[in-house]
Structure formats: structure tokens, C-alpha cells
């Protein structure tokens, strides 16, 4: 199954998400990202059940945030340290995170790769 992309937007009460493709008329909300992800799966599976289609799993869904929303929600990630780690200007990453400048697709991929690489390191980390 092709991955289903959900576009996330910040609201006054949390987050809303809608399927990027018109063939999936699915949208939902959540107070935080964990609740939103759960609600996305529930909403998609309600729709797939109605249509008689195979159930969707978490692996079938992509949650898409813009950089500003990412850094707002995941405040635990220090943008300056991330910029240094991936080799881009701290000032430039700050401008992306504050919507002063819009990153190119190449820059978005570079930043996302850095974030995912950091996550992979955490998976294999143990603390004593």
C-alpha cells in the first residue's frame, strides 16, 4: 500500500490533520501529537472499514509537519545544536523554524535526515 500523507496544522486547542490526497476524505484532531497519530489511524480505519478496504497500520501513515511546527512541538530538540550537527548555519535554521525564510526541498531533506539519524542513535543508546 502507498503511504498516506496527513498534513498537520496547529490549532488553538492542539493539532488537526487531513489526508493530502482527495481520494481519502479523512481528517481528525488531537490535543498533542500522540493523540493526533492515534486519531489519524482511527479515522483512516473507520473510512477503510466503510469502503471494505484493508485496515491501515502506523507504517502506512506519514505525518507531515512544517519546520516551525516541528520545533514548536519538539522543543526538547535544540535547533542550534542540530544545525551544528548537520552542518548548516544556526541563524539559517532559526529563520526556517521561525518562518522568516522557507527552506528548499533539499534543505528540508538535509534537516530531516539529521533528525532521523539522531533518532536512530537514540534507539541504540543505553544509559547506566
PDB file of C-alpha atoms in Angstrom, residues 28-105:
ATOM      1  CA  UNK A  28      -9.158  14.495  12.631  1.00  0.00           C
ATOM      2  CA  UNK A  29      -7.796  16.453  15.584  1.00  0.00           C
ATOM      3  CA  UNK A  30      -5.760  15.810  18.722  1.00  0.00           C
ATOM      4  CA  UNK A  31      -4.517  17.734  21.748  1.00  0.00           C
ATOM      5  CA  UNK A  32      -0.950  16.516  21.152  1.00  0.00           C
ATOM      6  CA  UNK A  33       0.993  14.560  18.527  1.00  0.00           C
ATOM      7  CA  UNK A  34       0.470  11.194  20.236  1.00  0.00           C
ATOM      8  CA  UNK A  35      -3.286  11.660  20.365  1.00  0.00           C
ATOM      9  CA  UNK A  36      -3.323  13.039  16.832  1.00  0.00           C
ATOM     10  CA  UNK A  37      -1.456   9.995  15.452  1.00  0.00           C
ATOM     11  CA  UNK A  38      -3.893   7.638  17.230  1.00  0.00           C
ATOM     12  CA  UNK A  39      -6.876   9.594  15.907  1.00  0.00           C
ATOM     13  CA  UNK A  40      -5.457   9.581  12.360  1.00  0.00           C
ATOM     14  CA  UNK A  41      -5.301   5.772  12.448  1.00  0.00           C
ATOM     15  CA  UNK A  42      -8.794   5.515  13.950  1.00  0.00           C
ATOM     16  CA  UNK A  43     -10.261   7.884  11.343  1.00  0.00           C
ATOM     17  CA  UNK A  44      -8.496   6.138   8.450  1.00  0.00           C
ATOM     18  CA  UNK A  45      -9.631   2.721   9.640  1.00  0.00           C
ATOM     19  CA  UNK A  46     -13.214   3.909  10.059  1.00  0.00           C
ATOM     20  CA  UNK A  47     -13.099   5.035   6.435  1.00  0.00           C
ATOM     21  CA  UNK A  48     -11.353   1.861   5.161  1.00  0.00           C
ATOM     22  CA  UNK A  49     -13.887  -0.312   7.008  1.00  0.00           C
ATOM     23  CA  UNK A  50     -16.742   1.646   5.430  1.00  0.00           C
ATOM     24  CA  UNK A  51     -15.154   1.184   1.984  1.00  0.00           C
ATOM     25  CA  UNK A  52     -14.396  -2.521   2.580  1.00  0.00           C
ATOM     26  CA  UNK A  53     -10.638  -1.963   2.319  1.00  0.00           C
ATOM     27  CA  UNK A  54      -7.711  -3.392   4.264  1.00  0.00           C
ATOM     28  CA  UNK A  55      -7.017  -1.770   7.632  1.00  0.00           C
ATOM     29  CA  UNK A  56      -4.265   0.833   7.842  1.00  0.00           C
ATOM     30  CA  UNK A  57      -1.342   0.495  10.265  1.00  0.00           C
ATOM     31  CA  UNK A  58       1.018   3.120  11.630  1.00  0.00           C
ATOM     32  CA  UNK A  59       3.538   2.080   8.958  1.00  0.00           C
ATOM     33  CA  UNK A  60       1.061   3.174   6.256  1.00  0.00           C
ATOM     34  CA  UNK A  61       0.779   6.761   7.522  1.00  0.00           C
ATOM     35  CA  UNK A  62       3.142   9.723   7.258  1.00  0.00           C
ATOM     36  CA  UNK A  63       2.566  12.739   9.486  1.00  0.00           C
ATOM     37  CA  UNK A  64       3.839  15.901   7.754  1.00  0.00           C
ATOM     38  CA  UNK A  65       4.759  18.976   9.807  1.00  0.00           C
ATOM     39  CA  UNK A  66       6.454  22.134   8.637  1.00  0.00           C
ATOM     40  CA  UNK A  67       9.755  23.007  10.338  1.00  0.00           C
ATOM     41  CA  UNK A  68       8.255  25.692  12.551  1.00  0.00           C
ATOM     42  CA  UNK A  69       5.626  23.293  13.902  1.00  0.00           C
ATOM     43  CA  UNK A  70       8.264  20.607  14.392  1.00  0.00           C
ATOM     44  CA  UNK A  71      10.491  22.817  16.539  1.00  0.00           C
ATOM     45  CA  UNK A  72       7.489  24.233  18.400  1.00  0.00           C
ATOM     46  CA  UNK A  73       6.217  20.781  19.367  1.00  0.00           C
ATOM     47  CA  UNK A  74       9.578  19.071  19.869  1.00  0.00           C
ATOM     48  CA  UNK A  75      11.121  21.801  21.999  1.00  0.00           C
ATOM     49  CA  UNK A  76      13.425  19.205  23.518  1.00  0.00           C
ATOM     50  CA  UNK A  77      15.468  19.327  20.290  1.00  0.00           C
ATOM     51  CA  UNK A  78      17.851  22.247  20.371  1.00  0.00           C
ATOM     52  CA  UNK A  79      17.794  23.847  16.909  1.00  0.00           C
ATOM     53  CA  UNK A  80      21.243  25.431  17.346  1.00  0.00           C
ATOM     54  CA  UNK A  81      22.865  22.124  18.275  1.00  0.00           C
ATOM     55  CA  UNK A  82      21.048  20.369  15.438  1.00  0.00           C
ATOM     56  CA  UNK A  83      22.254  22.980  12.954  1.00  0.00           C
ATOM     57  CA  UNK A  84      25.842  22.460  14.075  1.00  0.00           C
ATOM     58  CA  UNK A  85      25.446  18.676  13.892  1.00  0.00           C
ATOM     59  CA  UNK A  86      24.147  18.727  10.299  1.00  0.00           C
ATOM     60  CA  UNK A  87      26.462  21.483   9.138  1.00  0.00           C
ATOM     61  CA  UNK A  88      24.144  24.383   8.407  1.00  0.00           C
ATOM     62  CA  UNK A  89      24.112  27.879   9.844  1.00  0.00           C
ATOM     63  CA  UNK A  90      22.379  28.173  13.206  1.00  0.00           C
ATOM     64  CA  UNK A  91      20.965  31.502  12.085  1.00  0.00           C
ATOM     65  CA  UNK A  92      19.533  29.972   8.915  1.00  0.00           C
ATOM     66  CA  UNK A  93      17.880  27.077  10.765  1.00  0.00           C
ATOM     67  CA  UNK A  94      16.417  29.580  13.226  1.00  0.00           C
ATOM     68  CA  UNK A  95      14.985  31.570  10.317  1.00  0.00           C
ATOM     69  CA  UNK A  96      13.385  28.395   8.932  1.00  0.00           C
ATOM     70  CA  UNK A  97      11.990  27.468  12.361  1.00  0.00           C
ATOM     71  CA  UNK A  98      10.505  30.966  12.787  1.00  0.00           C
ATOM     72  CA  UNK A  99       9.064  31.117   9.242  1.00  0.00           C
ATOM     73  CA  UNK A 100      11.300  34.037   8.287  1.00  0.00           C
ATOM     74  CA  UNK A 101      12.706  32.018   5.395  1.00  0.00           C
ATOM     75  CA  UNK A 102      11.334  28.984   3.571  1.00  0.00           C
ATOM     76  CA  UNK A 103      13.793  26.120   3.138  1.00  0.00           C
ATOM     77  CA  UNK A 104      14.286  24.442  -0.215  1.00  0.00           C
ATOM     78  CA  UNK A 105      13.287  20.806  -0.563  1.00  0.00           C
TER      79      UNK A 105
END
